[in-house]
Amino acid sequence: MSIYDTLNEQQREAVFCTQGPLLLLAGAGSGKTRVLTHRICYLMEQGVNPYHILAITFTNKAAKEMRERVDSLVEFGSEHIWVSTFHSTCVRILRRHIDLLGYDNSFTIYDGDDQKSLIREICKRFNIDTKMLPERAIINSISSAKDEFMTPAEYETTYQYDFKKKKIADIYKEYQKQLKANNALDFDDLIFKTVELFQFHPEVLEKYQERFQYIMVDEYQDTNTLQFHLISMLARKYKNLCVVGDDDQSIYKFRGANVKNILNFEGQFPDATVIKLEQNYRSTKSILDAANGVIKNNQTRKDKALWTENVDGELIEFHQYGTEYEEAANIVQKIEELSAEGEPYKNMAILYRANAQSRVFEEKFMLKNIPYRIVGGTNFYQRKEVKDMICYLKVVNNGMDDLAAKRIINVPRRGIGATSIDKIQTYAMEQEIGFMDACFQAQEIETLKTAKKKVQKFGDVILGYRNYLEDHSLEELFQYILETTGYIKDLEQQETEEATARIENINELLNKVVSYEEEAEEPNLSELLEEIALVADIDNLEESDNKVVLMTMHSAKGLEFPNVFLCGMEDGVFPSYMTITSEDSEELEEERRLCYVGITRAKERLFLSAAKRRMMQGRTQFNKVSRFIDEIPKELLKVDRGINFSDKRPDHDIFSSSRNTKFRKPFQRRQLDLPKTESLDYKEGDSVNHIKFGVGKVTSIVSGGRDYEVTVDFEKAGQKKMFASFAKLKKV
């Protein structure tokens, strides 16, 4: 029996279609990884050299899984296939050729914290108030520019008449200048510089076009414009490009993902073959029918519908509770019941729209002593003690990394304060040298005075580590740094639980160093730091941990659980208030895709819940049941007594409780107390100011029962509809 006999008809068709562009529309749970790995195997059987195959995924976890599956299918030669993430692929290329762009090949990769530190320094130098223009907003703007392959000069030209954007353009220009001076790249640069390399050095592009004659890209719906350019350039010569994705699961617009990349694939590659993988192997029929019922309401999508040979399964439960605390208590109680029936905690996941929703669940879990894990908390590599040790390794590896050097120059304390660091930085800028080079020249820095010897000693310490590495392993270097800095000793003297936990984290980092050296063919410090920099939070989800998992729906993509709880299913929470009030239909469609992703994470049981009132931003809000619940066929739902479907479908007032007067009475008095339109600060025709949208003119005020729907024509943001109690409009 052939290994391909286990595939369904569409999967086999995809595996055997090896020449020319191919679009695989792979629905949730349709076995796309299986198809890709079997396709790689088939290519090799057809005589394709594994050296010519490139498979790109979005997470290290997915890449590792694909690598393991390929290795199990192919007897030999699979080690020559590149199976990696976009960023890892680009790092491998840049390590060999970035010198052509004026960088050293031992460049450092900056994470989010590093970016923020550098932006903060630049803002301080430019006298920019980060309360008015926050670092995160600046970083997001620069990232968006890079996603669109926009240089600082192009950004400046594009936004020359926008005062705020022009400031960001100045910061962007200086930011890139400092990155280069530090011989560092941020995550966006990894792809940006690779595209730039191919653009300005066609001989390098041709080399990799010849190398990668067969290219496969997973999760294609999540690619941004820059990633599209990269793939298009690589595939231009042989056109053997297979992209796999599902436009219904495109949920990362906020990160720059462009769903048009998959929707317009046939336009970019007119001779493309399109194959739909619609058979789902993950979920019950009820869960799939619910997902189909929701997603079919999107207009901008490829026509497809998931189906399964699995059992119908249990009905989807929907419960509406009084408050978010009742919601959390009842969900935790249900988890206890499932656990008592023998269901492991790790088989249960609570998914929510925003991270802040996790708090009430954490409180309940701690009271009940139920083990849980939050995905999306502080990344292991962002913890202070771990970051400190990584920065020591960074400075040993790349002496041009000013940020890393500044972080550890006084860690542990060496008597080198912030004033001394500023003096070293000033000298470095005057001499046009790096911060570490300035430390080596401490005796020449007149302003340092008594700190000269301390700074010089720090420089000698770093030189000593570099010399030590020449004759010792990475593990030995790490142990040597711990010993000579006294970092562990200082923590031990504190004799606190926190210090003990920090020591454990350092030992865990040591474990990483040891395991890396054991697995790497030719271990080196640059590659170790690269592995650490490219790790994603979701890659740390240990499936062996028997804990309930809490995460956002965005984080849950690519995962599956037997039992899933989707909470906060209310208009104003999910979809969010900003989405509801936006006139951009794409925003609501993205939220609906997110709901589709959340539903399809469930394999056996799905529980949906909402609260009638919820504390948000310090205020109690009364929300209708989410319109997404209304879009689920009602015969699939098991609902509470007292909650009735509205006769008006698909209006979004779907669960009318007005007939149950006892149920509604607590809220009626509050509704009657709302101010009348004549007592509002503004009326139709007035100019008002909104904290986000700025100044606009009120064109309409309509009573909506418990609130007033206000339509405002904003000068910059256009026309918006919003509730008066949320909008907090101020008359100009």
XYZ file of C-alpha atoms in Angstrom:
732
model
C 0.000 0.000 0.000
C 1.359 3.419 -0.992
C 1.687 6.238 1.548
C -0.485 8.319 -0.812
C -3.432 5.908 -0.509
C -4.179 7.350 2.932
C -4.891 10.775 1.393
C -8.291 11.860 0.130
C -8.834 12.679 -3.559
C -8.149 16.422 -3.265
C -5.087 15.859 -1.089
C -3.636 13.413 -3.647
C -4.320 15.870 -6.459
C -2.387 18.540 -4.532
C 0.530 16.186 -3.852
C 0.865 15.112 -7.488
C 0.557 18.675 -8.909
C 4.245 19.607 -8.826
C 4.798 21.905 -11.798
C 3.761 25.553 -11.995
C 1.974 27.764 -9.464
C -0.505 26.043 -7.154
C -2.993 27.558 -4.699
C -4.225 25.177 -2.001
C -7.275 26.565 -0.224
C -6.985 24.497 2.936
C -9.777 24.872 5.474
C -9.237 24.463 9.196
C -8.269 20.898 10.147
C -8.101 19.724 6.525
C -4.644 18.123 6.802
C -2.566 20.743 5.016
C 0.676 19.845 6.831
C 0.142 16.242 5.770
C -0.278 17.356 2.163
C 2.870 19.498 2.224
C 5.041 16.771 3.742
C 3.744 14.122 1.308
C 4.278 16.574 -1.547
C 7.930 16.992 -0.533
C 8.274 13.207 -0.415
C 6.688 12.868 -3.874
C 8.998 15.537 -5.349
C 12.008 13.580 -4.129
C 10.563 10.365 -5.571
C 10.277 12.150 -8.920
C 14.008 12.856 -8.854
C 13.990 16.408 -7.460
C 17.141 17.054 -5.470
C 16.134 17.955 -1.861
C 18.694 20.770 -2.144
C 16.222 22.524 -4.477
C 13.233 22.441 -2.067
C 12.235 25.277 0.277
C 9.304 25.030 2.711
C 8.353 28.162 4.664
C 6.098 28.268 7.732
C 5.194 31.029 10.194
C 6.257 29.515 13.529
C 9.216 27.486 14.726
C 6.754 24.956 16.124
C 5.185 24.414 12.674
C 8.626 24.193 11.053
C 9.777 21.619 13.604
C 6.627 19.538 13.104
C 7.029 19.633 9.318
C 10.705 18.687 9.568
C 9.900 15.707 11.804
C 7.148 14.500 9.474
C 9.372 14.803 6.394
C 12.152 12.908 8.170
C 9.713 10.100 9.008
C 8.585 9.828 5.357
C 11.980 10.103 3.650
C 14.817 7.671 4.337
C 17.699 9.973 3.457
C 18.433 13.392 1.964
C 15.784 15.382 3.845
C 18.439 17.260 5.814
C 19.213 19.238 2.646
C 15.679 20.673 2.481
C 15.220 24.126 3.944
C 12.228 23.918 6.307
C 12.043 27.147 8.272
C 10.146 30.330 9.075
C 10.320 33.470 6.946
C 12.648 35.099 9.456
C 14.918 32.068 9.825
C 15.182 31.713 6.045
C 16.184 35.357 5.692
C 18.698 35.158 8.545
C 20.468 32.244 6.815
C 20.708 34.239 3.597
C 21.839 37.437 5.329
C 24.497 35.678 7.420
C 26.198 34.835 4.126
C 25.638 38.007 2.120
C 24.735 41.004 4.307
C 28.278 42.336 3.971
C 27.184 43.399 0.465
C 24.843 45.883 2.194
C 27.568 47.239 4.454
C 26.861 45.161 7.574
C 29.071 42.673 9.381
C 27.894 39.061 9.094
C 27.754 38.682 12.901
C 24.836 41.132 13.158
C 22.561 41.152 16.222
C 18.776 40.705 16.028
C 16.848 43.241 18.132
C 13.647 42.155 19.860
C 10.738 44.390 20.917
C 12.428 45.542 24.127
C 15.601 46.461 22.263
C 13.584 48.437 19.716
C 11.778 50.324 22.459
C 15.051 51.195 24.222
C 16.585 52.510 21.015
C 13.475 54.523 20.085
C 13.408 55.983 23.608
C 17.033 57.118 23.236
C 16.310 58.740 19.876
C 13.204 60.524 21.189
C 15.226 61.858 24.101
C 17.865 63.146 21.702
C 15.208 64.754 19.464
C 13.291 66.232 22.463
C 10.137 64.306 21.529
C 7.563 63.822 24.283
C 6.770 60.083 24.326
C 3.496 60.799 26.145
C 2.274 62.643 23.075
C 3.973 60.238 20.654
C 4.408 56.876 22.442
C 7.318 54.564 21.590
C 4.919 51.741 20.693
C 3.072 53.941 18.179
C 6.392 54.923 16.588
C 7.534 51.289 16.402
C 4.212 50.237 14.834
C 4.453 53.004 12.207
C 8.018 52.022 11.304
C 7.039 48.349 11.158
C 4.088 49.135 8.872
C 6.389 51.138 6.608
C 8.814 48.217 6.373
C 5.954 45.806 5.672
C 5.204 47.920 2.611
C 8.934 48.035 1.660
C 9.064 51.778 2.323
C 12.470 53.298 3.116
C 12.840 56.295 5.507
C 13.247 58.616 2.510
C 10.083 57.265 0.843
C 8.181 57.512 4.128
C 9.287 61.141 4.525
C 8.181 62.009 0.969
C 4.837 60.241 1.360
C 3.962 62.031 4.615
C 5.717 65.365 4.116
C 2.502 67.309 4.833
C 1.531 65.317 7.948
C 3.195 66.907 11.016
C 3.056 63.759 13.185
C 4.179 61.391 10.409
C 7.005 63.767 9.492
C 8.320 63.446 13.049
C 8.108 59.673 12.754
C 9.996 59.915 9.448
C 12.865 61.715 11.248
C 12.888 59.038 13.952
C 12.715 56.251 11.343
C 15.753 57.686 9.542
C 17.776 57.965 12.770
C 16.557 54.548 13.960
C 17.904 52.842 10.838
C 21.148 54.785 11.155
C 21.606 53.608 14.745
C 20.689 50.015 13.877
C 23.423 49.968 11.257
C 25.921 51.598 13.642
C 25.092 48.826 16.157
C 25.364 46.195 13.409
C 21.822 45.166 14.289
C 18.571 44.342 12.494
C 15.048 44.254 13.883
C 12.606 41.503 12.845
C 11.152 43.507 9.964
C 14.673 44.229 8.691
C 15.392 40.520 8.339
C 12.941 40.342 5.429
C 13.395 43.962 4.285
C 17.170 43.599 3.930
C 16.827 40.257 2.140
C 14.502 41.826 -0.455
C 16.901 44.780 -0.682
C 19.808 42.366 -1.154
C 17.991 40.603 -4.013
C 17.004 43.927 -5.551
C 20.488 45.458 -5.608
C 22.490 42.256 -6.099
C 20.754 40.197 -8.807
C 23.597 37.683 -8.777
C 22.626 36.710 -5.213
C 18.951 36.467 -6.205
C 19.849 34.224 -9.147
C 21.858 31.980 -6.833
C 18.817 31.395 -4.597
C 16.419 31.106 -7.542
C 18.583 28.236 -8.750
C 18.774 26.825 -5.248
C 15.029 26.942 -4.545
C 13.357 25.575 -7.672
C 10.395 24.238 -5.673
C 8.929 26.561 -3.056
C 6.080 25.865 -0.622
C 4.595 28.518 1.672
C 2.244 27.626 4.526
C -0.324 30.051 6.054
C -0.139 32.229 2.939
C -3.125 34.301 4.089
C -0.893 35.740 6.837
C 1.795 37.102 4.505
C 2.370 40.838 4.253
C 3.395 42.856 1.203
C 7.111 42.474 1.942
C 6.871 38.689 2.313
C 4.919 38.568 -0.946
C 7.783 40.428 -2.671
C 10.326 37.987 -1.238
C 8.434 34.896 -2.409
C 7.653 36.409 -5.819
C 11.326 37.197 -6.421
C 12.474 33.711 -5.447
C 9.788 31.965 -7.539
C 10.087 34.215 -10.591
C 12.421 31.931 -12.554
C 10.882 28.455 -12.185
C 7.374 29.404 -10.995
C 7.043 26.131 -9.061
C 5.351 27.918 -6.182
C 2.807 26.153 -3.981
C 1.024 28.363 -1.454
C -1.277 26.933 1.190
C -3.755 28.985 3.139
C -7.291 29.857 4.073
C -8.592 33.375 3.515
C -11.239 32.620 6.171
C -8.422 32.433 8.744
C -6.695 35.704 7.846
C -6.712 37.436 11.253
C -3.433 39.342 11.436
C -4.229 42.573 9.610
C -2.968 44.483 12.657
C 0.449 42.894 12.063
C 0.464 43.855 8.398
C -1.020 40.650 6.927
C -2.633 41.307 3.555
C -5.501 38.920 2.783
C -5.391 40.135 -0.847
C -2.200 38.120 -1.335
C -4.242 34.914 -1.270
C -7.438 36.357 -2.777
C -5.516 37.715 -5.795
C -3.116 34.782 -6.249
C -4.609 33.802 -9.623
C -4.212 37.411 -10.743
C -0.500 37.351 -9.910
C -0.092 33.861 -11.401
C -2.713 33.522 -14.196
C -1.768 29.903 -14.993
C -2.213 28.800 -11.364
C -3.993 25.585 -10.418
C -6.495 25.964 -7.547
C -7.387 22.997 -5.315
C -9.758 23.179 -2.335
C -9.202 21.037 0.758
C -12.610 21.135 2.446
C -12.773 17.859 4.360
C -12.116 18.499 8.042
C -10.554 15.785 10.216
C -10.581 17.726 13.486
C -14.059 18.754 14.615
C -17.552 17.339 14.978
C -20.190 18.112 12.372
C -22.037 20.482 14.725
C -18.923 22.579 15.317
C -18.142 22.769 11.593
C -21.700 23.710 10.665
C -21.556 26.495 13.253
C -18.287 27.784 11.796
C -19.707 27.672 8.256
C -22.833 29.495 9.427
C -20.739 32.375 10.743
C -18.151 32.742 7.986
C -20.601 32.627 5.069
C -21.690 36.147 6.117
C -18.361 37.543 4.881
C -18.514 38.980 1.366
C -14.776 39.077 0.571
C -13.795 35.413 0.517
C -13.230 32.374 -1.658
C -16.309 30.169 -1.872
C -15.843 26.968 0.149
C -17.480 25.053 2.993
C -15.921 22.632 5.449
C -17.477 19.175 5.817
C -16.574 16.089 7.784
C -17.242 12.388 8.113
C -16.937 12.783 11.905
C -19.975 12.311 14.150
C -22.526 15.086 14.673
C -21.306 15.480 18.238
C -22.873 17.413 21.076
C -24.834 20.621 20.561
C -22.934 23.850 21.135
C -23.814 25.297 24.523
C -24.517 29.009 24.872
C -24.963 30.624 28.288
C -25.647 34.236 29.171
C -24.622 35.249 32.692
C -25.263 38.352 34.774
C -21.641 39.516 35.017
C -18.171 38.520 33.865
C -17.566 37.100 37.371
C -20.554 34.767 37.055
C -19.346 33.824 33.586
C -15.870 32.930 34.893
C -17.266 31.031 37.908
C -19.561 28.900 35.750
C -16.867 28.137 33.164
C -14.460 27.071 35.926
C -17.225 24.924 37.450
C -17.770 23.230 34.075
C -14.021 22.579 33.831
C -14.141 20.960 37.274
C -17.014 18.731 36.110
C -15.153 17.677 32.968
C -12.038 16.973 35.026
C -14.085 14.803 37.407
C -15.240 12.826 34.354
C -11.598 12.092 33.498
C -10.845 14.905 31.020
C -7.243 16.158 31.469
C -6.889 19.889 32.119
C -4.657 20.274 29.048
C -7.638 19.261 26.874
C -9.465 22.453 27.859
C -8.858 25.967 26.577
C -10.496 29.307 27.352
C -10.251 31.715 24.435
C -11.028 35.425 24.613
C -10.801 38.519 22.416
C -8.454 40.576 24.626
C -5.749 39.633 27.147
C -7.402 41.706 29.889
C -10.274 39.207 30.015
C -7.988 36.608 31.612
C -7.920 38.275 35.060
C -11.283 37.007 36.373
C -10.447 33.461 35.228
C -7.060 33.557 36.943
C -8.715 34.578 40.203
C -11.218 31.716 40.008
C -8.532 29.155 39.084
C -6.366 30.208 42.030
C -9.322 29.934 44.440
C -10.140 26.451 43.117
C -6.459 25.409 42.964
C -6.794 24.438 39.288
C -3.521 24.511 37.319
C -3.593 26.891 34.348
C -1.268 28.503 31.893
C -1.600 31.839 30.125
C -0.139 32.010 26.626
C 0.842 35.553 25.761
C 2.397 36.539 29.079
C 6.020 37.544 29.564
C 8.193 35.616 27.153
C 10.916 33.618 28.928
C 13.621 35.443 27.000
C 12.234 38.843 28.062
C 12.727 38.225 31.796
C 15.334 40.539 33.297
C 17.888 37.998 34.467
C 17.632 36.003 31.212
C 17.949 39.155 29.114
C 20.995 40.257 31.165
C 22.842 37.021 30.416
C 21.833 37.098 26.759
C 23.228 40.644 26.510
C 26.589 39.416 27.853
C 26.626 36.840 25.058
C 25.576 39.497 22.525
C 28.449 41.827 23.465
C 30.932 38.957 23.261
C 29.569 38.096 19.808
C 29.021 41.594 18.394
C 31.038 44.458 19.880
C 28.981 46.955 17.895
C 25.770 46.235 19.832
C 25.571 49.423 21.900
C 22.236 48.583 23.534
C 23.472 45.276 24.931
C 26.694 46.888 26.184
C 24.808 49.696 27.947
C 22.480 47.199 29.614
C 25.248 45.142 31.248
C 27.982 47.720 31.906
C 26.654 48.074 35.451
C 25.115 44.594 35.879
C 26.041 43.458 38.468
C 26.865 46.877 39.929
C 30.337 48.171 39.071
C 29.841 51.777 40.169
C 29.191 52.954 36.595
C 26.042 55.081 36.817
C 23.761 56.663 34.239
C 25.854 59.866 34.156
C 29.000 57.923 33.266
C 27.119 55.973 30.589
C 25.937 59.261 29.050
C 29.539 60.536 29.002
C 30.740 57.362 27.260
C 27.918 57.686 24.722
C 28.754 61.354 24.066
C 32.425 60.479 23.488
C 31.432 57.627 21.160
C 29.262 59.970 19.078
C 31.979 62.640 18.919
C 34.569 60.098 17.795
C 32.039 58.283 15.541
C 32.801 54.937 17.171
C 30.685 52.324 18.956
C 29.868 52.404 22.675
C 32.027 49.338 23.396
C 34.976 50.829 21.507
C 34.595 53.948 23.664
C 34.789 51.739 26.760
C 38.093 50.322 25.497
C 39.319 53.937 25.226
C 38.085 54.950 28.696
C 41.415 56.551 29.604
C 40.892 59.067 26.770
C 37.477 60.211 28.057
C 38.378 63.234 30.185
C 34.856 63.765 31.547
C 34.771 60.307 33.175
C 37.311 61.202 35.873
C 37.023 58.635 38.739
C 34.938 56.176 36.646
C 37.735 55.681 34.075
C 39.241 52.645 35.803
C 35.840 51.007 36.290
C 34.913 51.443 32.626
C 38.320 50.230 31.489
C 37.939 47.180 33.731
C 34.550 46.410 32.133
C 36.184 46.579 28.702
C 38.909 44.196 29.866
C 36.245 41.783 31.185
C 34.532 41.632 27.769
C 37.877 41.126 25.986
C 38.612 38.339 28.460
C 35.325 36.594 27.570
C 36.119 36.806 23.854
C 39.544 35.295 24.392
C 38.041 32.599 26.619
C 35.561 31.575 23.908
C 38.387 30.832 21.458
C 39.395 27.751 23.459
C 36.171 26.809 25.255
C 32.622 25.702 24.528
C 29.552 27.945 24.764
C 28.476 26.140 27.935
C 31.866 26.807 29.510
C 31.694 30.466 28.456
C 28.243 30.824 30.029
C 29.433 29.232 33.297
C 32.542 31.450 33.242
C 30.425 34.618 32.854
C 28.192 33.569 35.766
C 31.234 32.841 37.926
C 33.248 35.993 37.155
C 30.326 38.440 37.323
C 28.997 36.949 40.556
C 25.460 37.205 39.138
C 24.206 33.972 40.760
C 26.047 34.729 43.992
C 24.289 38.098 44.299
C 20.896 36.420 43.823
C 21.686 33.685 46.373
C 22.498 36.313 49.007
C 19.003 37.825 48.636
C 17.415 34.618 50.003
C 13.978 35.376 48.538
C 11.543 33.301 46.492
C 11.857 35.797 43.658
C 15.654 35.447 43.632
C 15.319 31.641 43.646
C 12.951 31.827 40.664
C 15.430 34.062 38.828
C 18.246 31.582 39.459
C 16.010 28.827 38.071
C 15.441 30.934 34.935
C 19.203 31.381 34.463
C 19.696 27.639 34.852
C 16.961 27.089 32.257
C 18.879 29.376 29.878
C 21.976 27.263 30.575
C 19.907 24.198 29.611
C 19.152 25.926 26.294
C 22.861 26.548 25.674
C 23.717 22.915 26.454
C 20.933 21.439 24.308
C 21.864 23.756 21.425
C 25.490 22.588 21.522
C 24.417 18.949 21.613
C 22.132 19.334 18.571
C 24.143 21.748 16.366
C 26.571 20.311 13.826
C 28.941 23.265 14.181
C 27.794 25.261 17.228
C 28.634 28.953 17.276
C 27.510 31.923 19.365
C 25.851 33.800 16.476
C 23.612 30.854 15.649
C 22.662 30.326 19.312
C 21.635 33.986 19.679
C 19.751 33.725 16.399
C 17.737 30.735 17.688
C 16.893 32.601 20.868
C 15.869 35.763 19.006
C 13.539 33.952 16.620
C 11.589 31.950 19.188
C 7.877 32.816 19.438
C 5.680 32.643 22.540
C 3.371 30.007 21.039
C 6.434 27.805 20.427
C 6.776 27.484 24.218
C 3.366 25.848 24.685
C 4.300 22.543 26.276
C 1.699 19.957 25.335
C 2.851 17.762 28.224
C 1.776 20.360 30.814
C -1.538 19.239 32.321
C -2.927 22.747 32.719
C -5.961 24.612 31.428
C -4.802 26.939 28.668
C -5.912 30.589 28.558
C -5.158 32.625 25.460
C -6.493 35.112 22.962
C -8.113 33.799 19.799
C -5.228 35.306 17.840
C -2.736 33.194 19.824
C -4.848 30.045 19.405
C -4.526 29.914 15.627
C -2.886 26.653 14.566
C -3.845 24.884 17.800
C -6.695 22.524 18.668
C -8.324 21.321 21.883
C -11.047 18.747 22.633
C -12.936 21.329 24.742
C -13.028 25.040 23.938
C -14.718 27.870 25.851
C -15.261 31.108 23.889
C -16.150 33.801 26.420
C -17.216 37.435 26.131
C -19.485 36.794 23.133
C -21.053 40.259 23.248
C -21.333 43.141 20.823
C -18.818 45.671 22.123
C -16.438 42.933 23.274
C -16.470 40.540 20.317
C -16.870 42.108 17.847
C -15.219 45.051 19.569
C -16.912 48.397 20.015
C -14.498 50.098 17.602
C -15.327 47.486 14.958
C -19.065 47.963 15.383
C -18.838 51.752 15.105
C -16.434 51.653 12.168
C -17.872 52.029 8.694
C -15.060 49.883 7.316
C -16.706 46.525 6.478
C -13.250 44.911 6.317
C -12.879 45.429 10.084
C -16.038 43.442 10.844
C -15.078 40.744 8.342
C -11.712 40.331 10.079
C -13.491 39.975 13.442
C -15.796 37.363 11.901
C -12.774 35.446 10.596
C -11.381 35.547 14.132
C -14.629 34.053 15.419
C -14.363 31.336 12.753
C -10.820 30.569 13.943
C -11.992 30.393 17.562
C -14.842 27.999 16.759
C -12.670 25.684 14.651
C -10.134 25.231 17.477
C -12.694 22.901 19.123
C -12.611 19.183 18.359
C -15.410 17.711 20.489
C -17.195 20.302 22.612
C -17.704 24.031 22.221
C -19.040 26.316 24.941
C -20.018 29.924 24.174
C -20.833 32.508 26.820
C -21.694 36.166 27.342
C -22.359 38.542 30.239
C -25.294 40.949 30.413
C -23.136 43.549 32.098
C -19.362 43.810 32.172
C -16.896 46.223 33.752
C -14.810 47.801 30.989
C -12.418 50.724 31.410
C -13.750 51.302 34.910
C -17.404 51.511 33.815
C -20.230 48.998 33.800
C -21.433 48.367 30.253
C -24.583 46.572 29.113
C -23.994 44.652 25.919
C -26.204 42.725 23.519
C -25.309 39.154 22.718
C -22.727 39.028 19.919
C -24.068 39.133 16.375
C -21.806 36.147 15.689
C -23.984 33.986 17.956
C -26.954 35.008 15.831
C -25.171 33.742 12.730
C -24.883 30.195 14.107
C -27.847 28.045 12.955
C -30.132 27.912 16.010
C -30.701 24.153 15.714
C -27.022 23.685 16.611
C -27.304 25.638 19.864
C -28.333 24.521 23.321
C -29.324 27.754 25.094
C -30.419 28.831 28.560
C -34.093 29.031 29.420
C -35.263 32.629 29.325
C -33.111 33.451 26.302
C -35.098 33.538 23.105
C -34.098 33.966 19.491
C -35.407 37.121 17.893
C -37.751 36.662 14.938
C -35.682 39.231 13.066
C -32.753 37.470 11.449
C -30.108 38.428 10.606
C -30.654 41.555 12.769
C -28.243 41.646 15.654
C -30.773 41.931 18.499
C -31.018 38.178 18.443
C -31.487 37.034 21.996
C -34.337 39.255 23.145
C -34.986 38.830 26.863
C -37.667 41.524 26.939
C -40.400 38.944 27.461
C -38.780 37.880 30.701
C -39.542 40.947 32.836
C -38.074 39.454 36.000
C -34.834 38.821 34.127
C -34.646 42.427 32.827
C -35.929 44.412 35.802
C -32.545 45.174 37.463
C -31.435 47.097 34.373
C -34.627 49.018 33.503
C -34.200 51.654 36.197
C -30.701 52.414 34.970
C -31.955 52.809 31.411
C -34.640 55.321 32.504
C -32.001 57.383 34.297
C -30.007 58.070 31.097
C -29.930 61.778 30.100
C -32.249 63.098 27.420
C -30.807 64.539 24.221
C -31.542 68.083 25.354
C -29.247 67.546 28.377
C -26.280 66.425 26.262
C -23.429 68.908 25.911
C -23.987 69.034 22.151
C -26.747 68.839 19.543
C -27.024 68.221 15.809
C -24.876 70.683 13.893
C -22.405 71.223 16.746
C -18.667 70.659 16.397
C -17.320 68.034 18.818
C -13.973 66.492 19.682
C -13.280 62.734 19.996
C -10.161 61.445 21.768
C -9.156 59.320 18.748
C -10.910 60.765 15.680
C -10.379 64.470 16.480
C -12.796 67.246 15.505
C -16.033 66.646 13.591
C -19.620 67.853 13.132
C -22.632 66.063 14.664
C -24.992 65.165 11.805
C -27.498 62.990 13.688
C -28.564 61.974 17.220
C -30.942 59.007 17.469
C -32.348 57.462 20.673
C -31.357 53.799 20.909
C -33.329 52.874 24.033
C -30.622 52.782 26.684
C -28.222 55.084 24.827
C -28.036 57.566 21.975
C -26.490 56.737 18.618
C -24.546 59.766 17.454
C -23.339 60.192 13.866
C -20.339 62.502 13.453
C -18.611 63.611 10.259
C -14.966 63.890 11.337
C -12.523 66.088 9.428
C -9.892 63.351 9.089
C -11.566 60.045 9.959
C -14.758 60.559 7.937
C -18.252 59.646 9.125
C -18.548 57.473 12.263
C -21.526 56.165 14.248
C -21.074 55.713 17.993
C -22.939 55.496 21.289
C -22.882 58.714 23.303
C -21.917 56.995 26.580
C -18.869 55.358 24.951
C -17.777 58.196 22.670
C -17.413 60.854 25.414
C -17.685 63.608 22.825
C -16.816 67.125 23.946
C -18.389 70.181 22.352
C -15.775 72.391 20.737
